[in-house]
Amino acid sequence: MSTSVSATGTYAETDLTEKQRRIERFLRENAGTKTYFKSRLIGDELGMSAKEVGANMRAVQQHSTLSVEKWGYSSGTTWKVSV
């Protein structure tokens, strides 16, 4: 996967799979009003399991202009997200 940045400042869609793009899009759309996201709740919104979300977050972390940080593990993984 390449890490080239497009003219809009976001990474090319080919850097992420469809699931990863859906997760990234969900986080980007909601990061303005929320900071913390649980894998389980992301999965519920996108029709994925919490395990699927967690397995794809590393690629989202590496290939997105969002700041995504694993934050907590109580009752599931929580991600801290900022634009």
CSV table of C-alpha atoms in Angstrom, one decimal:
chain,number,residue,atom,x,y,z
A,1,MET,CA,0.0,0.0,0.0
A,2,SER,CA,1.3,3.4,-0.9
A,3,THR,CA,0.9,6.4,1.3
A,4,SER,CA,0.5,9.2,-1.3
A,5,VAL,CA,-1.7,12.1,-0.3
A,6,SER,CA,-4.2,13.5,-2.8
A,7,ALA,CA,-4.9,17.1,-3.6
A,8,THR,CA,-7.6,17.2,-0.9
A,9,GLY,CA,-5.2,16.2,1.8
A,10,THR,CA,-6.6,12.7,2.3
A,11,TYR,CA,-5.0,9.4,1.4
A,12,ALA,CA,-6.0,7.7,-1.8
A,13,GLU,CA,-8.9,5.3,-1.4
A,14,THR,CA,-6.8,2.4,-2.8
A,15,ASP,CA,-4.7,2.5,0.4
A,16,LEU,CA,-7.6,1.1,2.4
A,17,THR,CA,-10.0,-1.7,1.9
A,18,GLU,CA,-13.8,-1.1,1.7
A,19,LYS,CA,-14.3,-1.9,5.4
A,20,GLN,CA,-11.4,0.4,6.4
A,21,ARG,CA,-12.8,3.2,4.3
A,22,ARG,CA,-16.2,2.8,5.9
A,23,ILE,CA,-14.6,2.9,9.4
A,24,GLU,CA,-12.5,6.0,8.4
A,25,ARG,CA,-15.5,7.7,6.9
A,26,PHE,CA,-17.6,7.0,10.0
A,27,LEU,CA,-14.9,8.3,12.3
A,28,ARG,CA,-14.4,11.4,10.2
A,29,GLU,CA,-18.1,12.2,10.1
A,30,ASN,CA,-18.5,11.9,13.9
A,31,ALA,CA,-15.1,13.2,15.2
A,32,GLY,CA,-16.4,16.7,15.2
A,33,THR,CA,-18.9,15.9,17.9
A,34,LYS,CA,-17.3,12.9,19.7
A,35,THR,CA,-13.7,12.1,20.7
A,36,TYR,CA,-14.0,8.5,22.0
A,37,PHE,CA,-15.4,5.6,20.1
A,38,LYS,CA,-15.9,1.9,21.2
A,39,SER,CA,-15.2,-0.8,18.7
A,40,ARG,CA,-18.5,-2.4,19.5
A,41,LEU,CA,-20.5,0.7,18.8
A,42,ILE,CA,-18.6,1.5,15.6
A,43,GLY,CA,-19.3,-2.1,14.5
A,44,ASP,CA,-23.0,-1.8,15.4
A,45,GLU,CA,-23.3,1.3,13.2
A,46,LEU,CA,-21.5,-0.3,10.3
A,47,GLY,CA,-22.8,-3.8,10.5
A,48,MET,CA,-19.4,-5.3,11.6
A,49,SER,CA,-18.3,-7.1,14.7
A,50,ALA,CA,-16.1,-5.3,17.3
A,51,LYS,CA,-13.3,-7.8,16.3
A,52,GLU,CA,-13.6,-6.7,12.6
A,53,VAL,CA,-13.3,-3.0,13.6
A,54,GLY,CA,-10.3,-3.7,15.8
A,55,ALA,CA,-8.6,-5.7,13.1
A,56,ASN,CA,-9.0,-2.9,10.6
A,57,MET,CA,-8.1,0.1,12.9
A,58,ARG,CA,-4.3,-0.3,12.4
A,59,ALA,CA,-4.7,0.4,8.7
A,60,VAL,CA,-7.0,3.3,9.5
A,61,GLN,CA,-4.4,4.7,11.9
A,62,GLN,CA,-1.6,4.4,9.4
A,63,HIS,CA,-3.4,5.6,6.2
A,64,SER,CA,-5.8,8.3,7.5
A,65,THR,CA,-5.2,11.9,8.2
A,66,LEU,CA,-7.2,11.4,11.4
A,67,SER,CA,-5.3,10.9,14.7
A,68,VAL,CA,-6.5,7.5,16.0
A,69,GLU,CA,-5.1,6.2,19.3
A,70,LYS,CA,-6.0,3.1,21.2
A,71,TRP,CA,-7.3,4.5,24.5
A,72,GLY,CA,-8.9,2.0,26.8
A,73,TYR,CA,-9.9,-1.6,27.2
A,74,SER,CA,-12.7,-1.6,29.9
A,75,SER,CA,-15.7,-3.4,28.4
A,76,GLY,CA,-14.1,-3.3,25.0
A,77,THR,CA,-11.5,-1.3,23.1
A,78,THR,CA,-12.0,2.5,23.0
A,79,TRP,CA,-10.4,4.7,20.4
A,80,LYS,CA,-9.5,8.3,20.8
A,81,VAL,CA,-10.0,10.1,17.5
A,82,SER,CA,-9.3,13.7,16.5
A,83,VAL,CA,-9.2,15.5,13.2
